[in-house]
PDB file of C-alpha atoms in Angstrom:
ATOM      1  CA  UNK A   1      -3.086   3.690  54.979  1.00 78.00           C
ATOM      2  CA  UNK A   2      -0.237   5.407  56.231  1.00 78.00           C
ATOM      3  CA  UNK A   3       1.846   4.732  60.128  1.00 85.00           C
ATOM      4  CA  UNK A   4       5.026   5.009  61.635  1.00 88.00           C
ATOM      5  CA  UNK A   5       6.168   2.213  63.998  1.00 91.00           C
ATOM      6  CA  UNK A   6       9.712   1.759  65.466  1.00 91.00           C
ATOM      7  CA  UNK A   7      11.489   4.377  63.182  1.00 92.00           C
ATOM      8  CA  UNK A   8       9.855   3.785  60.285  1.00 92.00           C
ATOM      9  CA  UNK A   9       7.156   5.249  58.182  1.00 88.00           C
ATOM     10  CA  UNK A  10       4.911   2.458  56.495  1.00 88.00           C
ATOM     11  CA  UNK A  11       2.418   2.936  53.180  1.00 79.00           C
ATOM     12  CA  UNK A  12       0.333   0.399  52.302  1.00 82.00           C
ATOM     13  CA  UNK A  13      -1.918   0.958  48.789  1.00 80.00           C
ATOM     14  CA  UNK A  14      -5.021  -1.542  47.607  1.00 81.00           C
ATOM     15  CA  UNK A  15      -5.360  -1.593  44.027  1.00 85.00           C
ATOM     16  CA  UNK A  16      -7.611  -2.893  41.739  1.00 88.00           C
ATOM     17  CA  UNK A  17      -7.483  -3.859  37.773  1.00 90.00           C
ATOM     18  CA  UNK A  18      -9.818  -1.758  35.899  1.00 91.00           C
ATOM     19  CA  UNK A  19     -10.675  -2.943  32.288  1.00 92.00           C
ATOM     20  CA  UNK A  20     -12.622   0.057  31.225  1.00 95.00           C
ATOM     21  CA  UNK A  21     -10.766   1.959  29.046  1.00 97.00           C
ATOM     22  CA  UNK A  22      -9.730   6.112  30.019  1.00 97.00           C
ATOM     23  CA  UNK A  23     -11.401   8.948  28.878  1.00 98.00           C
ATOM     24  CA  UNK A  24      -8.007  10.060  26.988  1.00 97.00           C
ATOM     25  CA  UNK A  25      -4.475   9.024  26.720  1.00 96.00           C
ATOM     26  CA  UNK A  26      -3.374  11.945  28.081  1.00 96.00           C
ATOM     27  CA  UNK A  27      -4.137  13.921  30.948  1.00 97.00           C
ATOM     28  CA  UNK A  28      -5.725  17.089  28.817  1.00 97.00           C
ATOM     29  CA  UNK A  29      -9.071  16.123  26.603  1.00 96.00           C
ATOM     30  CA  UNK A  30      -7.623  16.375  22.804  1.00 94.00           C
ATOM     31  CA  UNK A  31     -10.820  15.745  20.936  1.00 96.00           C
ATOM     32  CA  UNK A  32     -14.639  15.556  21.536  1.00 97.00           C
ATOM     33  CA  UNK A  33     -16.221  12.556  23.574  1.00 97.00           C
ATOM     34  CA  UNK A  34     -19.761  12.158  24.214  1.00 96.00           C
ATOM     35  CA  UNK A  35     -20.444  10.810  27.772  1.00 97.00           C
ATOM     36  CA  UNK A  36     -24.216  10.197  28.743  1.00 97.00           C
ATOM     37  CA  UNK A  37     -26.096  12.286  31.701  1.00 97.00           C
ATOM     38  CA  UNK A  38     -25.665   9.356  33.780  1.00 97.00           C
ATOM     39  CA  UNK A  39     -21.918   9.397  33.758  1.00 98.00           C
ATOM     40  CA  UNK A  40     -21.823  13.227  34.643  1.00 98.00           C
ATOM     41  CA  UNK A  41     -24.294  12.781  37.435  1.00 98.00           C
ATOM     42  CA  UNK A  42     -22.057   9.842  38.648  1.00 98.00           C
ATOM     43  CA  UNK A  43     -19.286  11.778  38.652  1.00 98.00           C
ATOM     44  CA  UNK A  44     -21.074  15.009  40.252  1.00 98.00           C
ATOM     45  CA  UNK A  45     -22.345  12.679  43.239  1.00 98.00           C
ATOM     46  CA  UNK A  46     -18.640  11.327  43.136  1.00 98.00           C
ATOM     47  CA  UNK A  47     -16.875  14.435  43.312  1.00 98.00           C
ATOM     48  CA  UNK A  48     -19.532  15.947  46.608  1.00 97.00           C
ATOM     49  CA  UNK A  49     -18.912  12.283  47.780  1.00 97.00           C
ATOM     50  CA  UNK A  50     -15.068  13.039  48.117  1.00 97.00           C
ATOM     51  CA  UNK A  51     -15.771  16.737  49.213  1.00 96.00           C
ATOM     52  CA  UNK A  52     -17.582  15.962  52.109  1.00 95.00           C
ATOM     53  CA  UNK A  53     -15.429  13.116  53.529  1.00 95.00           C
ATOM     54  CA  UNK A  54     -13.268  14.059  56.427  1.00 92.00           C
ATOM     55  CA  UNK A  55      -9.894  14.531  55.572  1.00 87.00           C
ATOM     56  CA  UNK A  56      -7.425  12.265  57.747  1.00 83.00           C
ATOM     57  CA  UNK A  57      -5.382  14.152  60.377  1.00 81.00           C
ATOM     58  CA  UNK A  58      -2.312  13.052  58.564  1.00 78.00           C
ATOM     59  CA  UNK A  59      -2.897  13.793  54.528  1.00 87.00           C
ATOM     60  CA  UNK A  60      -0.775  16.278  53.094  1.00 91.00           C
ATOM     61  CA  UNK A  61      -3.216  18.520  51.495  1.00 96.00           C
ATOM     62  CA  UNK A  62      -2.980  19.003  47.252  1.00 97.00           C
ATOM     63  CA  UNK A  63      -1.794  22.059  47.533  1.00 96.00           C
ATOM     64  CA  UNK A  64      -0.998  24.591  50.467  1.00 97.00           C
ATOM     65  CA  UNK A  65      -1.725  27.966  51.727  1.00 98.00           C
ATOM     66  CA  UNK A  66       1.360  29.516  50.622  1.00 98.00           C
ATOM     67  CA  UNK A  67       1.076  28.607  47.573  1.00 98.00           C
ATOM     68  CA  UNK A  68      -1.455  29.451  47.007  1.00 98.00           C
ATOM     69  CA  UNK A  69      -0.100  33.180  48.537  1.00 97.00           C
ATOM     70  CA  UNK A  70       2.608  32.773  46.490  1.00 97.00           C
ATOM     71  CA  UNK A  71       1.398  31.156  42.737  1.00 97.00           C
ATOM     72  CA  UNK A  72      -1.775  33.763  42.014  1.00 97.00           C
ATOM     73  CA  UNK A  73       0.095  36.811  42.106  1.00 96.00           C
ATOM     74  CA  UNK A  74       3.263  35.607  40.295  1.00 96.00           C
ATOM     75  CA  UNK A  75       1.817  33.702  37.588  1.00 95.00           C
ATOM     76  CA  UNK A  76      -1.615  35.805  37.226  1.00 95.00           C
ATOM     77  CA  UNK A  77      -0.519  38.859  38.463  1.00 93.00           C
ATOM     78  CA  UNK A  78      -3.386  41.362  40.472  1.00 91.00           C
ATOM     79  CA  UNK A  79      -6.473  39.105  40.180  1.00 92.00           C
ATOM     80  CA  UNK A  80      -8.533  41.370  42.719  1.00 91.00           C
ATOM     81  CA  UNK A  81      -9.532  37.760  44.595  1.00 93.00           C
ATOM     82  CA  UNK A  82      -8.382  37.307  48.023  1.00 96.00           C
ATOM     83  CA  UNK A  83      -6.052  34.102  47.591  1.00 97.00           C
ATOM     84  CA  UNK A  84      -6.666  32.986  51.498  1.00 98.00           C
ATOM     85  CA  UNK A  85      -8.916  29.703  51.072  1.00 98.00           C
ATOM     86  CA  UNK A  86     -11.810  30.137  53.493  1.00 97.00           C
ATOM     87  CA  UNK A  87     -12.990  26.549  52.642  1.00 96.00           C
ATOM     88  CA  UNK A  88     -11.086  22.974  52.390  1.00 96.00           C
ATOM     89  CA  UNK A  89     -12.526  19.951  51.932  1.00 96.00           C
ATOM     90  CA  UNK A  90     -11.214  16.844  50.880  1.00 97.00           C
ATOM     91  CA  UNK A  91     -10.268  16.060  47.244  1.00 98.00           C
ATOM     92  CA  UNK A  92      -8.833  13.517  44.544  1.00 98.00           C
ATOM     93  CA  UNK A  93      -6.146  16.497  43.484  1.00 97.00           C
ATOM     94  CA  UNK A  94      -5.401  15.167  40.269  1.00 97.00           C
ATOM     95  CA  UNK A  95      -8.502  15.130  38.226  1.00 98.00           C
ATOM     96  CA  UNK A  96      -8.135  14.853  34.544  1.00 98.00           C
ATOM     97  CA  UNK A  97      -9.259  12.810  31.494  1.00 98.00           C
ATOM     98  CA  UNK A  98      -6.562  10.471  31.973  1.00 98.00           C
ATOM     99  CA  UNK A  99      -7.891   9.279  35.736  1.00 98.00           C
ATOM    100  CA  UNK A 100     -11.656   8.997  34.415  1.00 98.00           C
ATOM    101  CA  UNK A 101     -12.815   6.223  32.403  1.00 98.00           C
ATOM    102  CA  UNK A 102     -15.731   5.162  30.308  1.00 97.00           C
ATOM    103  CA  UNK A 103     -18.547   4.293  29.129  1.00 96.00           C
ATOM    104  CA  UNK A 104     -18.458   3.335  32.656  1.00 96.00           C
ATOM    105  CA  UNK A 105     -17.085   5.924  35.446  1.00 98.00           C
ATOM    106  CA  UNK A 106     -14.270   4.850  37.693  1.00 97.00           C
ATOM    107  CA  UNK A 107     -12.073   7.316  38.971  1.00 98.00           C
ATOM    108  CA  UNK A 108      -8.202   6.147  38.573  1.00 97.00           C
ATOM    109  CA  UNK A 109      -5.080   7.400  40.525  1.00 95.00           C
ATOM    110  CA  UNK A 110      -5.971   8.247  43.905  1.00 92.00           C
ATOM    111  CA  UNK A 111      -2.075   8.474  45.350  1.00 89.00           C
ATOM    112  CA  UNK A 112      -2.529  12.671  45.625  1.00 90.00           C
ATOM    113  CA  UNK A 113      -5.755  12.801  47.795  1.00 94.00           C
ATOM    114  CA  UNK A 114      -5.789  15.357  50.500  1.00 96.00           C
ATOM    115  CA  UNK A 115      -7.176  18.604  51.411  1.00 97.00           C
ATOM    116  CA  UNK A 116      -7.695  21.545  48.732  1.00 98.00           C
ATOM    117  CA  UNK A 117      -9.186  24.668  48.214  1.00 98.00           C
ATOM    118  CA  UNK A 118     -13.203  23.937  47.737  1.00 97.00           C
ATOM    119  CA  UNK A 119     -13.959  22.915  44.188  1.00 98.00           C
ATOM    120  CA  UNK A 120     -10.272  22.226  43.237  1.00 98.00           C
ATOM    121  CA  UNK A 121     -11.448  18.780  41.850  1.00 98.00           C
ATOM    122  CA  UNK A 122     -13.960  20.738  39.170  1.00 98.00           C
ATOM    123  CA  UNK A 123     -11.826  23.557  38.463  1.00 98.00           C
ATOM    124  CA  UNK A 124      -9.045  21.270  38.146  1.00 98.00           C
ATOM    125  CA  UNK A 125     -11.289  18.826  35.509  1.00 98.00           C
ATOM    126  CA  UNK A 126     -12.115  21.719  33.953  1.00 98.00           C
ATOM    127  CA  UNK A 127      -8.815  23.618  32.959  1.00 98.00           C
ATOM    128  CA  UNK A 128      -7.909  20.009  31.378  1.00 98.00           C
ATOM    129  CA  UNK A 129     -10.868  20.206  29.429  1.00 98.00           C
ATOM    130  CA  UNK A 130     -10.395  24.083  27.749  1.00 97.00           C
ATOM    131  CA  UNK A 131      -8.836  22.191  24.154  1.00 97.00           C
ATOM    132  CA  UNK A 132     -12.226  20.648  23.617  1.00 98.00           C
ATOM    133  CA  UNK A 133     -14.851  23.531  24.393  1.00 97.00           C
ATOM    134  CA  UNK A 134     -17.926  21.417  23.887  1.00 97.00           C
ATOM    135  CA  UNK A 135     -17.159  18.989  26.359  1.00 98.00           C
ATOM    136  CA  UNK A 136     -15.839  22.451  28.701  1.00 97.00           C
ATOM    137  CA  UNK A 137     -18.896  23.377  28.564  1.00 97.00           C
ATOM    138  CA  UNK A 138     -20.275  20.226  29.688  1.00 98.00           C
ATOM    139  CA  UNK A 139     -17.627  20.338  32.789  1.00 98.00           C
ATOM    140  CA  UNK A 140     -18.638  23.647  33.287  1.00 97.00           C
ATOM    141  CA  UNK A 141     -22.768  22.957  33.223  1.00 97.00           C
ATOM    142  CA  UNK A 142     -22.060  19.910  35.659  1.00 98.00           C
ATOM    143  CA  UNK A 143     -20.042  21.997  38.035  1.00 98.00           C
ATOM    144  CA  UNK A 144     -22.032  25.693  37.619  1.00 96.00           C
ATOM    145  CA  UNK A 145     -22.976  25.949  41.119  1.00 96.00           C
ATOM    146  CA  UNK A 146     -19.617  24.931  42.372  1.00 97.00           C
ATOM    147  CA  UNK A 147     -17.308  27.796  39.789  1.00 96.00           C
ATOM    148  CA  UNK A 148     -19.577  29.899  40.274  1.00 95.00           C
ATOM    149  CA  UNK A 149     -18.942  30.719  43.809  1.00 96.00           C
ATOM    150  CA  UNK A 150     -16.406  32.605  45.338  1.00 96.00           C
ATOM    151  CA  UNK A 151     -14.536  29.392  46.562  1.00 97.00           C
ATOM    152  CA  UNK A 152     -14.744  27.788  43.109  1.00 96.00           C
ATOM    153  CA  UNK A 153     -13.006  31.219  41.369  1.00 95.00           C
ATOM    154  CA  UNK A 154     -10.298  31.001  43.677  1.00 97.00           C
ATOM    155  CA  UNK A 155      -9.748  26.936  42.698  1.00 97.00           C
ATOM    156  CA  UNK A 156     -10.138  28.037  39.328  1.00 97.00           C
ATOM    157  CA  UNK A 157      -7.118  30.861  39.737  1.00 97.00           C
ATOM    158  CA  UNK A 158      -5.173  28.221  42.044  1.00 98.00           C
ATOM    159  CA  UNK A 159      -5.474  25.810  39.290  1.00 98.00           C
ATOM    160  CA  UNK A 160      -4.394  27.971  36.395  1.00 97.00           C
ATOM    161  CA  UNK A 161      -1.409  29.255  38.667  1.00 97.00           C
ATOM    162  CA  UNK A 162      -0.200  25.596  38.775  1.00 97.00           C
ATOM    163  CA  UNK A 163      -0.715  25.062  34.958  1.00 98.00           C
ATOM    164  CA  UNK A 164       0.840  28.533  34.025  1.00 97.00           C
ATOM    165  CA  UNK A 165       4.281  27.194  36.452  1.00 97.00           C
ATOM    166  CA  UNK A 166       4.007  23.586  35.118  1.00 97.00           C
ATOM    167  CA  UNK A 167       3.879  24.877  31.629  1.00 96.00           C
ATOM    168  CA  UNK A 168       7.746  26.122  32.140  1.00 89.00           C
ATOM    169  CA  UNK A 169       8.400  22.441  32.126  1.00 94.00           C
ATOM    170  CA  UNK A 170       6.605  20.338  29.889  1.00 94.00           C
ATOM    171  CA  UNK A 171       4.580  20.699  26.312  1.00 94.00           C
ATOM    172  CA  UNK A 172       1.433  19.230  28.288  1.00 92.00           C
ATOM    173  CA  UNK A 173       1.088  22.669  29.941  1.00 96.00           C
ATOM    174  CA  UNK A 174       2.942  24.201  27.826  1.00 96.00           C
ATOM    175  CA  UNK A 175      -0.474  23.676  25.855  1.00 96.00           C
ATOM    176  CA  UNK A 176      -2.741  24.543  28.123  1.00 97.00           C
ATOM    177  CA  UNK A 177      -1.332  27.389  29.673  1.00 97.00           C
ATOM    178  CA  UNK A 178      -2.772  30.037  26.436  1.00 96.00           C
ATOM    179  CA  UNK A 179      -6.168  28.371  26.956  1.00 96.00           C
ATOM    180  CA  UNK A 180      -5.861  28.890  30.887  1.00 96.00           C
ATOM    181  CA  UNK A 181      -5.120  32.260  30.255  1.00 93.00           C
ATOM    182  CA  UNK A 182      -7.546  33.266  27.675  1.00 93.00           C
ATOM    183  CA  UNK A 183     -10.310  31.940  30.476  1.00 88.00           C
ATOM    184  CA  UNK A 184      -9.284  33.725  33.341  1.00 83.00           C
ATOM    185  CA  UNK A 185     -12.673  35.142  34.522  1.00 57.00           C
ATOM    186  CA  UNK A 186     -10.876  38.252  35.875  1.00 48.00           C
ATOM    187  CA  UNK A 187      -8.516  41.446  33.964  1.00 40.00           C
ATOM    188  CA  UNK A 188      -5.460  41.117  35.529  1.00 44.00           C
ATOM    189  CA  UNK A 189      -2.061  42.974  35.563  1.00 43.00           C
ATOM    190  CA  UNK A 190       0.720  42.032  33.164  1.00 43.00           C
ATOM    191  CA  UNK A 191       2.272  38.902  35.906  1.00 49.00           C
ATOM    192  CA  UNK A 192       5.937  37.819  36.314  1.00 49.00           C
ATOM    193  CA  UNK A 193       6.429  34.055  35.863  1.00 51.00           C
ATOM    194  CA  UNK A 194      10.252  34.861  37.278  1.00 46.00           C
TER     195      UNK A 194
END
């Protein structure tokens, strides 16, 4: 909950201890893990849950317009996809192995909520998944109607945008960023990360 009174701005956060133990360390998937159908279904209905929540008037959304504008053609160059996000809805903005336990699914690390482009949340879980392509594949199976869509490829090339930039600063993108590229559903023109 977030307010301003007399001057100030005011936060206040409820958290919780959860014992179950993350999906991985570290915010990209590193090796295999089996999860049952249950758990993906949970976090399918979780993930529509989110999506269909109305954003409050005052979030900041994940990530912005011009960005958006901006990211796709620098750091992917001529993708041939219109980068102006017909569709928001609501989202966790941060989804990766490290916010998603198990055997039982709780979704950790909810600070970033807001508005994003329609299927961010998949096509974010997904680019953190591209080192391990069996479980990818699982991401990608869960999520098909979602990626598949016009609004999902233009997550998916908002996503790998923000990898591609973050990758100029640390070795966990830095990692990634070959896989993102090597995905990219599209042929695109040689693009200048300067």
């Amino acid at each position: 909950m977030e307010w301003d009174a007399d001057g100030l701005a005011h936060r206040a956060e409820l958290s919780a201890y959860i014992a179950t133990p993350v999906c991985s360390p570290a915010p990209a998937l590193t090796e295999r893990i089996r999860l049952p159908d249950a758990w993906w279904a949970r976090l399918r209905e979780a993930i529509e849950a989110v999506a269909v929540t109305p954003s409050p008037g005052s979030r900041s959304p994940v990530i912005t317009q011009e960005y958006i504008h901006r990211a796709i053609p620098r750091y992917l160059g001529n993708t041939g996809v219109d980068t102006t996000v017909t569709r928001w809805s609501l989202a966790h903005g941060d989804l990766h192995w490290a916010n998603l336990t198990r055997p039982e699914l709780t979704i950790l690390d909810w600070e970033g909520f807001g508005p994003a482009p329609f299927g961010f949340d998949a096509a974010h879980l997904y680019a953190y998944t591209l080192p391990v392509p069996e479980v990818a594949a699982d991401v990608r199976r869960t999520f098909a109607d979602v990626l598949a869509t016009p609004d999902g490829r233009l997550a998916e090339l908002t996503v790998a945008a923000m990898i591609l930039q973050a990758a100029e600063r640390d070795p966990v993108h830095a990692r990634l960023a070959p896989l993102v590229s090597a995905h990219l559903p599209v042929q695109r023109e040689q693009a200048n990360p300067r």
